[in-house]
Amino acid sequence: MTSKAHYEIDSACVQAHEFPAALIDLACSRGVDSHRLLRGTGIFLDDFLRGELTLRPAQCFALLSNIRKILPAAETAFLAGARLYPGNFGPASSALQSSGNLLQALNILVHYQAILSPLLSPRLEWHCDDLYIYWHDACGAGEHVAFLTDMMITALVNTSKTLAGRPLAWQFHLPGEPAHREQYEVHWGRRIHTHSHQYGMQISRSELAHPWPGAAVSVAQIARSQCDRLLQELPNVGFVALFDGYLRDQLADNPSLETAASEFGISPATLKRKLKKHHTSFQQRFDLVRKEQALFWLTREQLPLAEVATRLHFHDARNLRRAFKRWTGIIPSQLTSAITSAR
Amino acid sequence: MIRLHKWKLLTVAFITNITIVISLAVGDVKNWGDIDWLDIVGEGGVCLLAALWLGFTLNSRPNGAVTNLLALGLGLIFVGTFQDLLDEIIAIDKGLFLNSGLESILMPTGLTVLTFGLYHWHKEQLVFSEQRRKREQVFREYRLQDGLTGLGDARFLRRQLSAALQRARHQQQPLALVLLDIDHFAATNQRFGHAEGDRLLQELAELILLNLRRTDLLCRYAGDRFAVVLPNTGELMAREITAQLSRAIEHFAYKTAQQGETVYQSISAGISIAEDDKVDALIERATTRLLQAKDKKNAHSVAA
C-alpha cells in the first residue's frame, strides 16, 4: 500500500491550467482584480498564463479561500463546477469527452482522479439497482469540502448532460437542509434528498450502459493510454483519500493509529503530524469512515443495529447509538424512520 | 476613489495644514499638565467621525454637483472640528478670531451646505428608486441582491412574496407567481463561453423588466431561472403576461460580444396562483408547472 505513490497537501502536483483554471476563469469573468484573487497564494498571473505552472494543493485551497471571500454568492460553487469540464486537462479531457457511456465516463473520472479532480476523490458504491457516487477529501481540503463537493457534483451533472445530449435522472443526497435550496434545484434538478447525513449522487444502473452520441472508441483508448503514461510518473492518489481507503479496507480488523502507522511504514507520531498537516486527525478520519459505513449498512442493507455494532467493533448497540448520535446528531432509529418516510 | 476625488481630498488636506501652521504661528503648544484629555478624546472622536463620513461619501459616489455639495459640507465640518481639536493642544489668545470665530462660522456653514446636499441627494434617489421599482418595489436590502443582474435573489423573493401574499389575502386580491427558465441555456454557455452567458442573463433581465407593469417584481431565483411576482393578477392575466414575456424574448436578437453573432432564446414558464398557502408551496407549484412545460417541449423536439 505504501508503495503506491501519493500526493500530499504540499506536493507540487496540480497543473495550474487544469483544475484551478476553472476557478481563475470564473473570477476573471466576474471582473475580479487578479492581484486580489491571487493574493497570498504564491501564484503569479504571468506564470499561470504561460501554462507550465504546477501548484501545491495548499495553493489551490488559498485560491479557493480568496474566491469564496471575493464572490460570496451562493452560486459560485455551481458556476465553477459548470466550467470545469471538458476544460484543459490534456488527454484526460479527450478521454472524458469520447466516453461511450456514463459508466466509462465515471471510470475515467475515478481512474484519473489525480488529474481531473485533484482535490476531491470520487468513490463508487453499488447497491441493488443503483450506483452511488461519493466525493471525499483527497488531500486536506478542510473547510472547503462542502464547496468542492457542490462544485464537483455540478461538473459531473453538466458533463453527463452534455455528453448524453439529455439530462440524466440523477438523485442527490445532501447532509442537512441547504441554505440555498434553489441553487441545488436549478443546477442539479429536483430529485434532492435532504438530511441524508452525507453528500452523494445516485443513478440507476440502467442509465450506465446507455450509449452516448459522442463515443469515439479509438480516441478514448489512445487518450487513456496517454493518461496512464502520465500517471506512471505522477502520484495518483491524495494522502487523505489513501488513508481513508486503508481505514475502509481494514474496518473489519478495527484499525488504530498504531496499526495504521506501521502499515504506512512510519511512526505513530509522524502519522499524527502528517494528518494534522492535512487539517484532520486519526479520530476524525476513523469516525467519518465508520459513519459512512454505518449509514450504508443501516439505510441501504437495512441491517439490524446489533449486527452493525458487532461489525464496527462496538461493545453493544447502545454504544453504537451513542457514537452515531455524535457522528450525525441523531440516533439510528430516527434515521430509518426519516428514510422510510422519504420513500 | 482617490483618483476620482483627488482635488477634493487635496483641498481638505491643504486647508487642514494651513490651520495647523497658523495656529502654531499665533499660539504656543500647551504643557502636558494643561491639556484636558477628556476634551481631546471627545473632540478628536467627532473629528475622526467627520473624516469617516467624508471618506464613505466620496468612496460611494461618482463626480457631480450633489457629490460636490456633500463633500463641501462634510469638509467644512471636518476642518471646524479639527480646529476645535487643535486649540485643545495649542494655546491661542481668547480674543483671536482663530480661536472661537472660525469654528462658529465653519460648523453652521458646513451643516447648512450638507443639508442642502442631502436634499438634492434625496431628489436624486427618488429618480433612481423609480427606475429600480420593478426590481425592489418598496423594499431594499443590498445583502439580498444578486451581483450579476442587480435583481433580488431567492431569499429576497421569499421575503417579498410572503409580504405580497399577506397583502393579497388582506385585500382579497389574487396574486400570481411566474417562474421563467431559459431553454438550453447550458448549451449557449457551452457554445459561446460563460462570460457570454452571464451577459445574456443581464440583458434578458433588462428585457423582462421592460415588459413588466409598475407593480410587478422581478427576481433572479438561481442560475438561469427568474421569478416574477404579479400582484392583483389572476390566472388569465398571468398567462397573458407570460405569453408577452415569452414573445419578447423570442424576438430578442442577442448579439455576442466576440463575433456579433445573433443568438435567439426561448423560455419555459410555470405559473402558480396563490391559494391561501405559504411561500414555499407557491414556489413549489410554479416549479412543477415549469418542469412539466420543459418536459413537454423536450418531448416535442425529440419527436420532431
XYZ file of N, CA, C and O in Angstrom, chain A residues 25-26 29-30 73 75 79 82-86 158 161-162 167 179-183 185-187 189-190, chain B residues 146-148 153-155 158 181 186 190 194-195 198 220-225 283-285 287-288 291 298:
208
model
N -10.737 31.379 -14.079
C -11.568 31.829 -15.204
C -12.874 32.443 -14.706
O -13.297 33.502 -15.162
N -13.493 31.780 -13.729
C -14.748 32.295 -13.175
C -14.537 33.676 -12.567
O -15.285 34.615 -12.839
N -13.946 36.335 -15.235
C -15.135 36.711 -15.998
C -16.079 37.557 -15.151
O -16.931 38.259 -15.671
N -15.943 37.496 -13.829
C -16.764 38.356 -12.964
C -16.050 39.658 -12.628
O -16.442 40.378 -11.710
N -21.350 34.830 -3.244
C -22.683 34.416 -3.669
C -22.824 32.900 -3.629
O -21.855 32.168 -3.832
N -24.041 30.931 -5.651
C -23.936 30.191 -6.904
C -22.488 29.953 -7.328
O -22.253 29.263 -8.313
N -21.217 27.613 -10.464
C -20.656 28.201 -11.680
C -19.281 27.634 -11.961
O -18.936 27.320 -13.098
N -19.656 24.210 -13.357
C -20.143 24.182 -14.735
C -19.025 24.459 -15.731
O -19.094 24.042 -16.884
N -17.973 25.158 -15.286
C -16.878 25.484 -16.201
C -15.783 24.449 -16.213
O -14.814 24.570 -16.955
N -15.857 23.455 -15.331
C -14.688 22.590 -15.123
C -14.369 21.701 -16.328
O -13.227 21.646 -16.783
N -15.379 20.979 -16.841
C -15.133 20.027 -17.932
C -15.783 20.518 -19.215
O -16.810 21.183 -19.126
N -15.303 20.228 -20.407
C -14.134 19.396 -20.665
C -12.828 20.056 -20.250
O -11.887 19.360 -19.921
N -23.319 18.383 -15.279
C -23.269 19.133 -16.536
C -22.623 18.336 -17.654
O -23.117 18.303 -18.777
N -24.743 15.539 -18.867
C -25.861 16.069 -19.645
C -25.401 16.430 -21.065
O -26.058 16.106 -22.053
N -24.258 17.093 -21.147
C -23.742 17.486 -22.460
C -23.411 16.261 -23.308
O -23.773 16.189 -24.485
N -30.687 15.524 -20.128
C -30.417 15.441 -18.689
C -30.618 14.012 -18.183
O -31.528 13.312 -18.628
N -28.867 25.909 2.809
C -29.284 27.297 2.982
C -29.860 27.861 1.680
O -30.714 28.725 1.710
N -29.374 27.348 0.555
C -29.834 27.868 -0.741
C -30.378 26.734 -1.588
O -29.751 26.302 -2.535
N -31.536 26.258 -1.223
C -32.125 25.120 -1.901
C -32.303 25.385 -3.386
O -32.116 24.517 -4.226
N -32.661 26.656 -3.722
C -32.945 26.989 -5.113
C -31.740 26.728 -6.016
O -31.908 26.327 -7.163
N -30.532 26.957 -5.499
C -29.349 26.725 -6.327
C -29.247 25.254 -6.710
O -28.962 24.904 -7.852
N -31.696 23.092 -6.793
C -32.819 22.731 -7.662
C -32.553 23.129 -9.106
O -32.818 22.365 -10.027
N -32.039 24.349 -9.296
C -31.855 24.833 -10.660
C -30.644 24.166 -11.318
O -30.696 23.801 -12.490
N -29.566 23.997 -10.571
C -28.359 23.456 -11.192
C -28.327 21.933 -11.242
O -27.684 21.362 -12.106
N -31.301 19.762 -10.363
C -32.589 19.151 -10.659
C -33.375 18.972 -9.386
O -32.930 19.364 -8.312
N -34.540 18.383 -9.514
C -35.457 18.383 -8.380
C -35.316 17.217 -7.436
O -35.796 17.255 -6.320
N -28.495 40.051 -6.161
C -27.655 39.222 -7.000
C -26.615 40.107 -7.681
O -26.969 41.123 -8.283
N -25.356 39.707 -7.577
C -24.271 40.556 -8.064
C -24.263 40.726 -9.571
O -23.804 41.734 -10.091
N -24.790 39.734 -10.300
C -24.691 39.770 -11.762
C -25.745 40.692 -12.378
O -25.432 41.549 -13.187
N -32.288 38.269 -4.928
C -32.057 36.826 -5.072
C -33.239 36.037 -4.495
O -34.287 36.611 -4.197
N -33.061 34.728 -4.327
C -34.182 33.883 -3.903
C -34.662 34.231 -2.496
O -35.857 34.182 -2.216
N -33.718 34.610 -1.614
C -34.139 34.964 -0.261
C -34.968 36.240 -0.293
O -35.954 36.378 0.426
N -38.428 35.320 -1.463
C -39.269 34.714 -0.432
C -39.828 35.776 0.489
O -40.996 35.745 0.875
N -37.610 29.982 -17.136
C -36.342 29.283 -17.295
C -35.936 29.393 -18.763
O -36.759 29.192 -19.645
N -27.550 26.016 -20.925
C -26.246 25.358 -20.765
C -25.556 25.238 -22.117
O -24.336 25.422 -22.220
N -22.020 26.661 -23.293
C -21.022 25.767 -23.859
C -20.493 26.343 -25.174
O -19.303 26.317 -25.447
N -18.864 31.121 -20.890
C -19.697 31.502 -19.746
C -19.815 33.008 -19.592
O -20.814 33.506 -19.084
N -18.794 33.751 -20.050
C -18.869 35.213 -19.941
C -20.036 35.716 -20.789
O -20.785 36.616 -20.394
N -23.276 34.998 -19.028
C -23.516 35.996 -17.980
C -24.131 37.263 -18.569
O -25.083 37.829 -18.037
N -34.040 37.233 -9.484
C -33.310 36.115 -10.077
C -33.359 34.985 -9.066
O -32.799 35.093 -7.978
N -34.033 33.901 -9.420
C -34.216 32.797 -8.481
C -32.886 32.098 -8.266
O -32.363 32.031 -7.155
N -32.306 31.567 -9.328
C -30.975 30.957 -9.296
C -30.632 30.606 -10.725
O -31.521 30.324 -11.515
N -29.345 30.632 -11.047
C -28.905 30.237 -12.378
C -29.639 30.997 -13.457
O -29.671 32.219 -13.464
N -30.290 30.268 -14.380
C -30.997 30.926 -15.474
C -32.495 30.975 -15.197
O -33.294 31.069 -16.108
N -32.868 30.858 -13.939
C -34.294 30.885 -13.591
C -34.659 32.215 -12.946
O -34.037 32.628 -11.981
N -44.030 28.504 -4.617
C -42.842 28.314 -5.454
C -42.799 26.879 -5.977
O -42.501 26.621 -7.135
N -43.135 25.943 -5.074
C -43.124 24.520 -5.414
C -44.050 24.243 -6.609
O -43.675 23.564 -7.564
N -45.267 24.799 -6.539
C -46.241 24.568 -7.618
C -45.743 25.161 -8.933
O -45.847 24.544 -9.990
N -42.681 25.647 -9.788
C -41.565 24.828 -10.271
C -42.077 23.598 -10.994
O -41.598 23.246 -12.079
N -43.077 22.935 -10.387
C -43.634 21.733 -11.009
C -44.174 22.049 -12.401
O -43.875 21.350 -13.375
N -41.321 22.674 -14.860
C -40.626 21.473 -15.324
C -41.505 20.662 -16.270
O -41.007 20.069 -17.239
N -39.290 19.366 -24.566
C -38.226 18.425 -24.946
C -38.774 17.244 -25.721
O -38.212 16.836 -26.731
